[in-house]
Amino acid sequence: MVPWVSRPDEDQLNSLPLNENQASKGMRSEILSGVNKTIQRSITTAMHCKTPFKRIAIIGGGPAGLAAARGLTEEPGDFEVDLFERKKRVGGVWDYTGQKSKALEKWQHGGTGQGGRDEAISAIYKNMETNITSWLMAYSQHPFPKNSEKYPSRSEVEDYVESYRDRFVRVRALHTNTDVQRVRKENGEWTVSCEDLSTGHRFDGVYDAVVVANGHFERPYIPSGIPGLEEWRQRDPSCFSHAKYFDDPEDFRDKTVLVVGAGPSGTDVALQVAVGARQVYLSARRPSASPDLSAVGVRNVSEIVRYDGATRTATTIDGTELADINKVVFCTGYLYDFPFLDSYRSGPKGILDGGARLLNLYRQIFYIYDPSLAFLALQKSVVPMPLAESQAAVVGRVFSGRLPLPSVDDMTRAFHHDIERYGPGIHTLNFPLDVEYCRELQEWLDESATTAPGLQPLRWDDAHYEARRTSAEEKSVRLAKVAAHAATLKAARKPFNFPPRDH
């Protein structure tokens, strides 16, 4: 399934436990209501930017970075915007790179632990379709082409994102194939230090504000502390992979494969690999919640609690032993990573909390202690493009000086309120939290009388709300069709492909 779209139960990282009472829909709504009241009280002590920002750096040329550029383009301000993208063209995660074998080998032999940044490869794989319909995931005022599939393929989304850039994005400079290596604030200005990856040339840019939109599919997360795992990885690193490096299911033909993590990506990997594999195990903390892919030979198992590289076995929490494993694919999510913000990563005013979440952000966007630093699309289990535009509309208005922010004290209180209520999964906005979040941002614009001019993001009307509410159920119907088709391919020993899709 497509990364960063609707991940309600993705993995051990992204399903960090919440208090049972907090997990209820009613409590979640109450939490958001409480945050709203706190925010409204804060507006009484609101502060504007001392002067509108002019020079803006956007880090990341994916769907969120392009939305940020549109938000600034359509804002009635005289912005000078530079956009930096590490890959050779814009598109972010949707810029399919293929050819992951070298990156995988580098990751496999990169030592123990979580791994880190490597060459700019995409987490998108060869056979991919979205798990959100094209109608629901579209940007504002920019529908998918009429002949698009109901669940677009990766190439359709890639073309769509490029068409969005061509239609809406106007920047002073677009720096592709450029690695942002350091971002620091000195004497009231941001210095962005970069390297042109094609020439090795290094250069700096000076800005009034920075938007970080580099995504969260860069640094793979691997569970730690499981007996035998690190020993097996050291013994034979070629046995292990991560969803980021998955591309062609034919690489697993006639092998016994353990897929760890039964969220959308794990389900997708298990289903595709099962067409040619000898046996596929799909491990989840709650196997009862995993989809039934038995028709294509996938066996659902519970959480893995022990690995043994000497015998190539894994043992589940209920004592089941899985033997003769050739490959283990971790579909266990990613850690947030901003290596270029080294001076902001830790400490009482730091932004990173071990990579699982970000700290000290107001409305999950603005760095509380210096709102000239903003973050877009940190959220998971969301419809990303509309959400990114909702955030971009707010950022544009704040940076132009039209939309006030609360005081530092009030923003800090609002942030701690979020932490207390949401627990560790603060960025995971399962429905209806994602819709409510976007609606609250829109209310902020409406109540501040800054609705127009500027970027007009999607207003979540009843039709969109209902489509979002039923999106998981709809996708499960599609998944059943794909699984049935995959079973026929397996019987005929043919490689995986998708059945005909609905428009």
Short mmCIF file of C-alpha atoms in Angstrom, two decimals:
data_model
loop_
_atom_site.label_atom_id
_atom_site.label_comp_id
_atom_site.label_asym_id
_atom_site.label_seq_id
_atom_site.Cartn_x
_atom_site.Cartn_y
_atom_site.Cartn_z
CA MET A 1 0.00 0.00 0.00
CA VAL A 2 1.05 3.53 -0.53
CA PRO A 3 3.32 4.97 2.15
CA TRP A 4 2.05 7.74 4.43
CA VAL A 5 -1.58 7.17 3.52
CA SER A 6 -4.01 5.58 5.99
CA ARG A 7 -1.80 3.48 8.26
CA PRO A 8 -4.15 2.53 11.11
CA ASP A 9 -2.14 -0.44 12.31
CA GLU A 10 1.14 -0.26 10.44
CA ASP A 11 3.77 -1.59 12.78
CA GLN A 12 5.39 -1.76 16.18
CA LEU A 13 6.61 1.82 15.89
CA ASN A 14 3.48 3.48 14.57
CA SER A 15 1.10 1.58 16.84
CA LEU A 16 2.67 2.69 20.10
CA PRO A 17 0.06 1.99 22.78
CA LEU A 18 -2.33 4.63 24.02
CA ASN A 19 -4.34 4.54 27.18
CA GLU A 20 -7.43 2.43 26.51
CA ASN A 21 -9.73 5.28 27.46
CA GLN A 22 -7.91 7.64 25.15
CA ALA A 23 -8.29 5.20 22.30
CA SER A 24 -12.03 5.59 22.21
CA LYS A 25 -13.51 7.79 19.52
CA GLY A 26 -15.48 9.78 22.06
CA MET A 27 -12.44 10.59 24.15
CA ARG A 28 -10.47 11.53 21.04
CA SER A 29 -13.13 14.04 20.04
CA GLU A 30 -13.19 15.41 23.58
CA ILE A 31 -9.41 15.79 23.48
CA LEU A 32 -9.57 17.80 20.28
CA SER A 33 -12.34 19.93 21.70
CA GLY A 34 -10.18 20.68 24.72
CA VAL A 35 -7.27 21.64 22.50
CA ASN A 36 -9.55 23.97 20.56
CA LYS A 37 -10.61 25.74 23.74
CA THR A 38 -7.00 26.14 24.82
CA ILE A 39 -6.10 27.57 21.43
CA GLN A 40 -9.02 29.99 21.44
CA ARG A 41 -7.97 31.29 24.84
CA SER A 42 -4.44 31.68 23.52
CA ILE A 43 -5.52 33.94 20.68
CA THR A 44 -6.16 36.69 23.22
CA THR A 45 -2.41 36.93 23.67
CA ALA A 46 -1.59 36.38 20.02
CA MET A 47 1.49 37.76 18.36
CA HIS A 48 2.13 38.57 14.73
CA CYS A 49 5.45 38.10 13.02
CA LYS A 50 7.39 41.32 13.65
CA THR A 51 7.72 41.73 9.90
CA PRO A 52 6.47 39.46 7.12
CA PHE A 53 9.07 36.95 6.01
CA LYS A 54 10.39 37.34 2.49
CA ARG A 55 13.10 34.73 1.82
CA ILE A 56 11.79 31.19 2.34
CA ALA A 57 13.59 27.84 1.99
CA ILE A 58 11.51 24.69 1.48
CA ILE A 59 13.34 21.43 2.17
CA GLY A 60 11.71 18.61 0.25
CA GLY A 61 10.13 18.53 -3.19
CA GLY A 62 7.49 15.89 -2.55
CA PRO A 63 3.73 16.38 -2.24
CA ALA A 64 4.07 18.37 1.00
CA GLY A 65 6.93 20.57 -0.19
CA LEU A 66 5.04 21.39 -3.37
CA ALA A 67 1.95 22.22 -1.32
CA ALA A 68 4.06 24.58 0.78
CA ALA A 69 5.31 26.25 -2.38
CA ARG A 70 1.75 26.67 -3.63
CA GLY A 71 0.69 28.12 -0.30
CA LEU A 72 3.40 30.75 -0.57
CA THR A 73 2.77 31.33 -4.28
CA GLU A 74 -0.91 32.11 -3.73
CA GLU A 75 -0.36 34.22 -0.64
CA PRO A 76 -0.52 38.01 -1.26
CA GLY A 77 3.10 38.50 -0.30
CA ASP A 78 6.34 39.09 -2.11
CA PHE A 79 8.07 35.86 -1.22
CA GLU A 80 11.36 34.65 -2.64
CA VAL A 81 11.11 30.86 -2.41
CA ASP A 82 13.89 28.34 -2.98
CA LEU A 83 12.97 24.65 -2.99
CA PHE A 84 15.54 21.93 -2.30
CA GLU A 85 15.05 18.30 -3.34
CA ARG A 86 17.60 15.54 -2.72
CA LYS A 87 16.55 13.45 -5.71
CA LYS A 88 16.96 14.35 -9.36
CA ARG A 89 13.39 15.54 -9.74
CA VAL A 90 10.44 16.51 -7.60
CA GLY A 91 7.84 14.01 -6.43
CA GLY A 92 9.31 12.87 -3.13
CA VAL A 93 8.29 9.35 -2.22
CA TRP A 94 6.29 9.11 -5.48
CA ASP A 95 9.42 9.56 -7.59
CA TYR A 96 9.94 5.85 -8.16
CA THR A 97 13.63 5.02 -8.37
CA GLY A 98 13.70 1.22 -8.61
CA GLN A 99 17.20 -0.27 -8.56
CA LYS A 100 17.31 -0.72 -4.80
CA SER A 101 19.79 -3.61 -4.61
CA LYS A 102 22.86 -1.47 -3.94
CA ALA A 103 21.06 0.57 -1.30
CA LEU A 104 19.79 -2.61 0.34
CA GLU A 105 23.25 -4.16 0.43
CA LYS A 106 24.64 -0.97 1.97
CA TRP A 107 21.91 -1.00 4.61
CA GLN A 108 22.41 -4.69 5.34
CA HIS A 109 26.11 -4.18 5.99
CA GLY A 110 25.77 -0.85 7.75
CA GLY A 111 26.07 -2.33 11.22
CA THR A 112 23.43 -2.85 13.87
CA GLY A 113 20.73 -0.48 14.99
CA GLN A 114 18.18 1.43 13.02
CA GLY A 115 20.26 2.24 9.98
CA GLY A 116 20.24 5.76 8.58
CA ARG A 117 20.11 7.92 5.52
CA ASP A 118 21.42 6.40 2.34
CA GLU A 119 21.29 7.36 -1.29
CA ALA A 120 17.99 8.93 -2.27
CA ILE A 121 15.76 5.98 -3.08
CA SER A 122 12.00 5.87 -2.88
CA ALA A 123 9.99 3.60 -0.60
CA ILE A 124 7.62 3.09 -3.55
CA TYR A 125 7.89 -0.32 -5.21
CA LYS A 126 7.30 -1.82 -8.64
CA ASN A 127 3.69 -2.95 -8.20
CA MET A 128 1.85 -0.35 -6.17
CA GLU A 129 -1.55 1.21 -6.07
CA THR A 130 -2.89 3.65 -3.49
CA ASN A 131 -5.15 2.65 -0.65
CA ILE A 132 -7.10 5.91 -0.89
CA THR A 133 -9.29 6.72 -3.89
CA SER A 134 -8.13 9.32 -6.38
CA TRP A 135 -11.16 11.48 -5.61
CA LEU A 136 -10.41 11.56 -1.90
CA MET A 137 -6.65 12.06 -2.05
CA ALA A 138 -6.63 14.88 -4.63
CA TYR A 139 -5.26 18.34 -3.99
CA SER A 140 -7.68 21.26 -3.87
CA GLN A 141 -8.88 22.43 -7.30
CA HIS A 142 -6.73 19.81 -8.98
CA PRO A 143 -8.56 16.50 -9.55
CA PHE A 144 -6.91 13.44 -10.96
CA PRO A 145 -7.49 12.97 -14.71
CA LYS A 146 -10.92 11.53 -15.54
CA ASN A 147 -9.44 8.29 -16.84
CA SER A 148 -7.48 7.62 -13.63
CA GLU A 149 -7.97 4.37 -11.79
CA LYS A 150 -10.06 4.45 -8.63
CA TYR A 151 -6.90 3.43 -6.78
CA PRO A 152 -4.18 5.02 -8.89
CA SER A 153 -0.94 3.25 -9.68
CA ARG A 154 2.36 4.72 -8.57
CA SER A 155 3.02 6.07 -12.06
CA GLU A 156 -0.36 7.79 -12.15
CA VAL A 157 0.34 9.50 -8.83
CA GLU A 158 3.83 10.45 -9.96
CA ASP A 159 2.41 12.11 -13.09
CA TYR A 160 -0.31 13.77 -11.02
CA VAL A 161 2.19 15.32 -8.61
CA GLU A 162 4.24 16.63 -11.52
CA SER A 163 1.12 18.19 -13.07
CA TYR A 164 0.40 19.90 -9.75
CA ARG A 165 3.90 21.36 -9.74
CA ASP A 166 3.53 22.61 -13.31
CA ARG A 167 0.18 24.22 -12.63
CA PHE A 168 0.61 25.81 -9.20
CA VAL A 169 4.22 26.02 -8.08
CA ARG A 170 6.28 29.14 -8.73
CA VAL A 171 9.62 29.40 -6.98
CA ARG A 172 12.70 31.55 -7.41
CA ALA A 173 14.97 28.51 -7.61
CA LEU A 174 14.41 24.76 -7.73
CA HIS A 175 17.51 22.89 -6.56
CA THR A 176 17.12 19.22 -7.44
CA ASN A 177 19.80 16.59 -6.81
CA THR A 178 20.81 18.77 -3.87
CA ASP A 179 21.48 17.53 -0.36
CA VAL A 180 20.68 19.93 2.48
CA GLN A 181 23.43 19.23 4.98
CA ARG A 182 22.93 21.84 7.67
CA VAL A 183 20.32 24.39 8.70
CA ARG A 184 21.23 26.86 11.43
CA LYS A 185 20.02 30.22 12.77
CA GLU A 186 22.60 32.97 13.19
CA ASN A 187 22.03 36.67 13.81
CA GLY A 188 18.34 36.37 13.07
CA GLU A 189 18.79 34.61 9.70
CA TRP A 190 18.68 30.99 8.61
CA THR A 191 21.67 29.63 6.73
CA VAL A 192 20.96 26.55 4.62
CA SER A 193 24.13 24.71 3.62
CA CYS A 194 23.87 22.39 0.62
CA GLU A 195 25.81 20.16 -1.73
CA ASP A 196 25.02 19.70 -5.40
CA LEU A 197 25.20 15.92 -5.68
CA SER A 198 26.00 15.99 -9.40
CA THR A 199 29.02 18.29 -9.13
CA GLY A 200 30.03 18.20 -5.48
CA HIS A 201 29.72 21.98 -5.32
CA ARG A 202 28.78 23.29 -1.88
CA PHE A 203 26.90 26.49 -1.30
CA ASP A 204 24.89 28.39 1.28
CA GLY A 205 21.59 30.24 1.13
CA VAL A 206 20.31 32.79 3.63
CA TYR A 207 16.61 32.92 4.52
CA ASP A 208 14.09 34.47 6.87
CA ALA A 209 12.13 31.23 7.36
CA VAL A 210 12.43 27.51 6.63
CA VAL A 211 9.76 24.91 5.85
CA VAL A 212 10.81 21.31 6.47
CA ALA A 213 8.84 18.92 4.25
CA ASN A 214 11.30 16.09 3.68
CA GLY A 215 8.86 13.31 4.53
CA HIS A 216 9.19 10.48 7.00
CA PHE A 217 10.15 7.52 4.81
CA GLU A 218 13.90 7.84 5.01
CA ARG A 219 15.18 6.09 8.13
CA PRO A 220 13.90 2.51 8.54
CA TYR A 221 12.83 1.37 11.98
CA ILE A 222 13.79 -2.13 13.11
CA PRO A 223 12.59 -3.50 16.46
CA SER A 224 15.37 -3.81 19.01
CA GLY A 225 15.93 -6.01 21.99
CA ILE A 226 14.38 -9.17 20.53
CA PRO A 227 16.53 -12.16 21.52
CA GLY A 228 18.59 -13.50 18.66
CA LEU A 229 17.75 -10.80 16.13
CA GLU A 230 21.03 -8.89 16.15
CA GLU A 231 23.03 -12.11 16.27
CA TRP A 232 21.27 -13.37 13.14
CA ARG A 233 21.70 -10.02 11.39
CA GLN A 234 25.41 -10.12 12.18
CA ARG A 235 25.68 -13.76 11.11
CA ASP A 236 23.89 -13.34 7.77
CA PRO A 237 22.76 -9.75 7.01
CA SER A 238 21.54 -10.75 3.54
CA CYS A 239 18.55 -12.48 5.15
CA PHE A 240 17.07 -9.18 6.30
CA SER A 241 15.38 -6.32 4.55
CA HIS A 242 12.91 -3.51 5.20
CA ALA A 243 9.83 -2.34 3.29
CA LYS A 244 11.84 0.66 2.08
CA TYR A 245 14.02 -1.69 0.01
CA PHE A 246 11.23 -3.90 -1.30
CA ASP A 247 10.66 -3.62 -5.04
CA ASP A 248 10.06 -6.79 -7.07
CA PRO A 249 8.27 -9.78 -5.47
CA GLU A 250 10.03 -12.11 -7.90
CA ASP A 251 13.17 -11.64 -5.79
CA PHE A 252 11.51 -13.95 -3.25
CA ARG A 253 10.40 -16.76 -5.55
CA ASP A 254 10.61 -20.24 -4.01
CA LYS A 255 11.73 -18.85 -0.65
CA THR A 256 10.22 -18.97 2.82
CA VAL A 257 9.60 -15.40 3.87
CA LEU A 258 8.69 -13.85 7.22
CA VAL A 259 7.02 -10.43 6.91
CA VAL A 260 7.02 -8.55 10.22
CA GLY A 261 4.26 -5.96 10.53
CA ALA A 262 0.75 -6.45 9.16
CA GLY A 263 -0.25 -2.90 8.37
CA PRO A 264 -1.00 -1.82 4.79
CA SER A 265 2.62 -2.13 3.64
CA GLY A 266 3.17 -5.49 5.31
CA THR A 267 -0.08 -6.79 3.88
CA ASP A 268 0.89 -5.62 0.42
CA VAL A 269 4.39 -7.12 0.60
CA ALA A 270 3.10 -10.45 1.94
CA LEU A 271 0.42 -10.72 -0.74
CA GLN A 272 2.76 -9.93 -3.63
CA VAL A 273 5.60 -12.12 -2.39
CA ALA A 274 3.25 -15.06 -1.75
CA VAL A 275 2.53 -15.44 -5.46
CA GLY A 276 5.99 -16.90 -6.06
CA ALA A 277 7.25 -17.80 -2.58
CA ARG A 278 7.25 -21.27 -1.08
CA GLN A 279 5.73 -20.00 2.18
CA VAL A 280 4.93 -16.55 3.63
CA TYR A 281 4.31 -15.78 7.29
CA LEU A 282 2.73 -12.45 8.20
CA SER A 283 3.50 -11.50 11.80
CA ALA A 284 1.40 -9.04 13.78
CA ARG A 285 0.85 -8.22 17.42
CA ARG A 286 -2.86 -8.80 16.80
CA PRO A 287 -3.08 -11.50 14.10
CA SER A 288 -6.87 -11.48 14.35
CA ALA A 289 -6.81 -7.99 12.84
CA SER A 290 -4.71 -9.11 9.88
CA PRO A 291 -6.41 -9.67 6.52
CA ASP A 292 -7.11 -13.23 5.45
CA LEU A 293 -4.67 -13.96 2.64
CA SER A 294 -4.72 -17.73 3.07
CA ALA A 295 -5.98 -18.23 -0.49
CA VAL A 296 -2.61 -17.09 -1.76
CA GLY A 297 -0.67 -19.02 0.86
CA VAL A 298 -0.07 -16.38 3.54
CA ARG A 299 -0.19 -17.66 7.10
CA ASN A 300 -1.00 -15.13 9.82
CA VAL A 301 1.11 -15.53 12.96
CA SER A 302 1.49 -13.56 16.18
CA GLU A 303 4.35 -11.38 17.40
CA ILE A 304 7.90 -12.71 17.00
CA VAL A 305 9.72 -12.92 20.34
CA ARG A 306 12.85 -14.87 19.39
CA TYR A 307 15.10 -15.39 16.37
CA ASP A 308 17.69 -18.12 15.86
CA GLY A 309 20.07 -17.63 12.96
CA ALA A 310 21.82 -20.96 13.47
CA THR A 311 18.62 -22.87 12.75
CA ARG A 312 16.94 -20.13 10.67
CA THR A 313 13.85 -20.16 12.87
CA ALA A 314 11.64 -17.58 14.52
CA THR A 315 9.39 -18.19 17.50
CA THR A 316 6.11 -16.39 18.16
CA ILE A 317 4.74 -15.23 21.50
CA ASP A 318 2.38 -18.22 21.57
CA GLY A 319 5.24 -20.68 21.07
CA THR A 320 4.80 -21.38 17.35
CA GLU A 321 8.12 -22.09 15.66
CA LEU A 322 8.58 -20.92 12.07
CA ALA A 323 11.30 -22.96 10.37
CA ASP A 324 13.58 -22.73 7.34
CA ILE A 325 13.26 -18.95 6.93
CA ASN A 326 15.20 -17.55 4.00
CA LYS A 327 14.18 -13.89 4.20
CA VAL A 328 12.79 -11.52 6.84
CA VAL A 329 11.18 -8.29 5.66
CA PHE A 330 10.45 -5.70 8.34
CA CYS A 331 7.41 -3.60 7.52
CA THR A 332 7.78 -1.78 10.79
CA GLY A 333 7.75 1.85 9.79
CA TYR A 334 10.25 4.66 9.94
CA LEU A 335 11.83 7.07 12.36
CA TYR A 336 11.63 10.82 11.90
CA ASP A 337 15.03 12.12 10.91
CA PHE A 338 16.35 15.64 10.33
CA PRO A 339 20.16 15.34 10.26
CA PHE A 340 20.50 18.87 8.91
CA LEU A 341 18.89 20.27 12.07
CA ASP A 342 21.61 18.93 14.35
CA SER A 343 21.52 21.88 16.76
CA TYR A 344 17.76 21.45 17.26
CA ARG A 345 17.59 17.71 17.74
CA SER A 346 17.96 17.41 21.51
CA GLY A 347 17.80 19.31 24.77
CA PRO A 348 14.83 20.91 26.55
CA LYS A 349 13.93 22.83 23.40
CA GLY A 350 14.80 20.01 21.00
CA ILE A 351 12.47 18.64 18.35
CA LEU A 352 13.24 14.92 18.28
CA ASP A 353 12.13 12.35 20.82
CA GLY A 354 14.14 9.31 19.80
CA GLY A 355 12.80 9.57 16.25
CA ALA A 356 9.30 8.39 17.13
CA ARG A 357 7.76 11.86 17.33
CA LEU A 358 8.55 15.57 17.26
CA LEU A 359 8.45 17.83 20.26
CA ASN A 360 7.82 21.52 20.86
CA LEU A 361 5.57 22.11 17.87
CA TYR A 362 2.41 24.21 17.86
CA ARG A 363 -0.43 22.53 15.98
CA GLN A 364 2.17 20.02 14.82
CA ILE A 365 3.54 22.68 12.46
CA PHE A 366 5.42 25.60 14.07
CA TYR A 367 8.51 25.31 16.23
CA ILE A 368 7.34 27.02 19.38
CA TYR A 369 10.57 28.82 20.23
CA ASP A 370 11.07 30.15 16.71
CA PRO A 371 7.99 29.87 14.44
CA SER A 372 10.08 30.84 11.42
CA LEU A 373 10.81 27.08 11.37
CA ALA A 374 7.79 25.07 10.25
CA PHE A 375 7.16 21.38 9.51
CA LEU A 376 4.64 19.92 7.06
CA ALA A 377 3.06 16.47 6.78
CA LEU A 378 4.49 14.78 9.86
CA GLN A 379 1.18 13.01 10.35
CA LYS A 380 0.47 9.34 9.72
CA SER A 381 -2.79 7.53 8.98
CA VAL A 382 -4.02 10.55 7.04
CA VAL A 383 -5.02 11.63 3.54
CA PRO A 384 -1.75 13.44 2.87
CA MET A 385 -2.29 15.85 0.02
CA PRO A 386 -5.36 17.65 1.39
CA LEU A 387 -3.76 17.73 4.84
CA ALA A 388 -0.52 19.18 3.46
CA GLU A 389 -2.47 21.93 1.73
CA SER A 390 -4.39 22.75 4.92
CA GLN A 391 -1.07 23.17 6.70
CA ALA A 392 0.45 25.07 3.79
CA ALA A 393 -2.42 27.56 3.82
CA VAL A 394 -1.73 28.27 7.48
CA VAL A 395 2.03 28.56 6.97
CA GLY A 396 1.60 31.01 4.10
CA ARG A 397 -0.64 33.29 6.15
CA VAL A 398 1.62 33.17 9.21
CA PHE A 399 4.74 33.88 7.17
CA SER A 400 3.05 36.81 5.42
CA GLY A 401 2.13 38.29 8.79
CA ARG A 402 -1.63 37.99 8.25
CA LEU A 403 -2.29 35.18 10.74
CA PRO A 404 -1.24 35.63 14.37
CA LEU A 405 0.24 32.95 16.59
CA PRO A 406 -0.33 32.63 20.34
CA SER A 407 2.39 33.56 22.78
CA VAL A 408 5.23 31.14 23.43
CA ASP A 409 3.76 30.23 26.81
CA ASP A 410 0.35 29.49 25.34
CA MET A 411 1.78 27.49 22.46
CA THR A 412 3.82 25.48 24.96
CA ARG A 413 0.74 24.76 27.05
CA ALA A 414 -1.17 23.67 23.95
CA PHE A 415 1.67 21.34 22.98
CA HIS A 416 1.85 19.73 26.42
CA HIS A 417 -1.91 19.32 26.35
CA ASP A 418 -1.50 17.32 23.12
CA ILE A 419 1.18 15.13 24.67
CA GLU A 420 -0.83 14.44 27.80
CA ARG A 421 -3.95 13.49 25.87
CA TYR A 422 -2.57 11.66 22.84
CA GLY A 423 0.32 9.84 24.45
CA PRO A 424 3.29 8.75 22.32
CA GLY A 425 1.35 8.51 19.06
CA ILE A 426 0.80 12.25 18.75
CA HIS A 427 1.30 12.30 14.97
CA THR A 428 -0.94 9.31 14.24
CA LEU A 429 -4.31 10.76 13.30
CA ASN A 430 -6.56 7.83 12.54
CA PHE A 431 -10.00 8.75 11.21
CA PRO A 432 -11.81 10.86 12.33
CA LEU A 433 -8.87 12.69 13.89
CA ASP A 434 -7.34 13.52 10.52
CA VAL A 435 -10.52 15.15 9.26
CA GLU A 436 -11.05 17.01 12.53
CA TYR A 437 -7.46 18.27 12.44
CA CYS A 438 -7.93 19.73 8.94
CA ARG A 439 -11.27 21.23 9.92
CA GLU A 440 -9.67 22.93 12.90
CA LEU A 441 -6.99 24.49 10.73
CA GLN A 442 -9.73 25.77 8.42
CA GLU A 443 -11.63 27.19 11.40
CA TRP A 444 -8.47 29.02 12.42
CA LEU A 445 -8.33 30.67 9.00
CA ASP A 446 -12.05 31.45 8.97
CA GLU A 447 -12.14 32.94 12.45
CA SER A 448 -9.09 35.10 11.78
CA ALA A 449 -10.72 36.52 8.62
CA THR A 450 -7.85 35.30 6.43
CA THR A 451 -9.83 32.79 4.37
CA ALA A 452 -9.21 34.80 1.22
CA PRO A 453 -6.99 35.63 -0.55
CA GLY A 454 -4.51 32.76 -0.39
CA LEU A 455 -4.49 29.02 -0.91
CA GLN A 456 -7.96 27.53 -0.48
CA PRO A 457 -7.48 23.98 0.84
CA LEU A 458 -10.12 21.28 0.74
CA ARG A 459 -13.06 21.92 3.03
CA TRP A 460 -14.03 18.60 4.51
CA ASP A 461 -17.74 18.57 3.68
CA ASP A 462 -20.09 15.69 4.45
CA ALA A 463 -19.32 13.89 1.18
CA HIS A 464 -15.57 13.87 1.83
CA TYR A 465 -16.10 12.93 5.46
CA GLU A 466 -18.22 9.95 4.46
CA ALA A 467 -15.72 8.87 1.80
CA ARG A 468 -12.99 8.97 4.41
CA ARG A 469 -15.10 7.05 6.92
CA THR A 470 -15.69 4.20 4.49
CA SER A 471 -12.24 4.25 2.85
CA ALA A 472 -10.82 1.31 4.80
CA GLU A 473 -13.88 -0.83 4.12
CA GLU A 474 -13.78 0.04 0.42
CA LYS A 475 -10.12 -0.84 0.20
CA SER A 476 -10.72 -4.20 1.88
CA VAL A 477 -13.09 -5.09 -0.98
CA ARG A 478 -10.38 -4.20 -3.46
CA LEU A 479 -7.83 -6.22 -1.48
CA ALA A 480 -10.05 -9.30 -1.65
CA LYS A 481 -10.16 -8.99 -5.45
CA VAL A 482 -6.39 -8.62 -5.62
CA ALA A 483 -5.90 -11.67 -3.37
CA ALA A 484 -8.22 -13.82 -5.48
CA HIS A 485 -6.37 -12.77 -8.63
CA ALA A 486 -3.03 -13.46 -6.94
CA ALA A 487 -4.16 -17.00 -6.10
CA THR A 488 -4.74 -17.74 -9.78
CA LEU A 489 -1.30 -16.35 -10.63
CA LYS A 490 0.28 -18.53 -7.96
CA ALA A 491 -1.39 -21.65 -9.32
CA ALA A 492 -0.09 -20.84 -12.79
CA ARG A 493 3.39 -19.88 -11.46
CA LYS A 494 3.08 -16.45 -13.01
CA PRO A 495 4.54 -13.26 -11.50
CA PHE A 496 2.37 -10.88 -9.53
CA ASN A 497 0.29 -8.25 -11.28
CA PHE A 498 -2.88 -6.38 -10.45
CA PRO A 499 -6.30 -7.43 -11.73
CA PRO A 500 -8.25 -4.94 -13.83
CA ARG A 501 -8.98 -1.83 -11.81
CA ASP A 502 -12.10 0.28 -11.45
CA HIS A 503 -12.26 3.83 -12.68
#
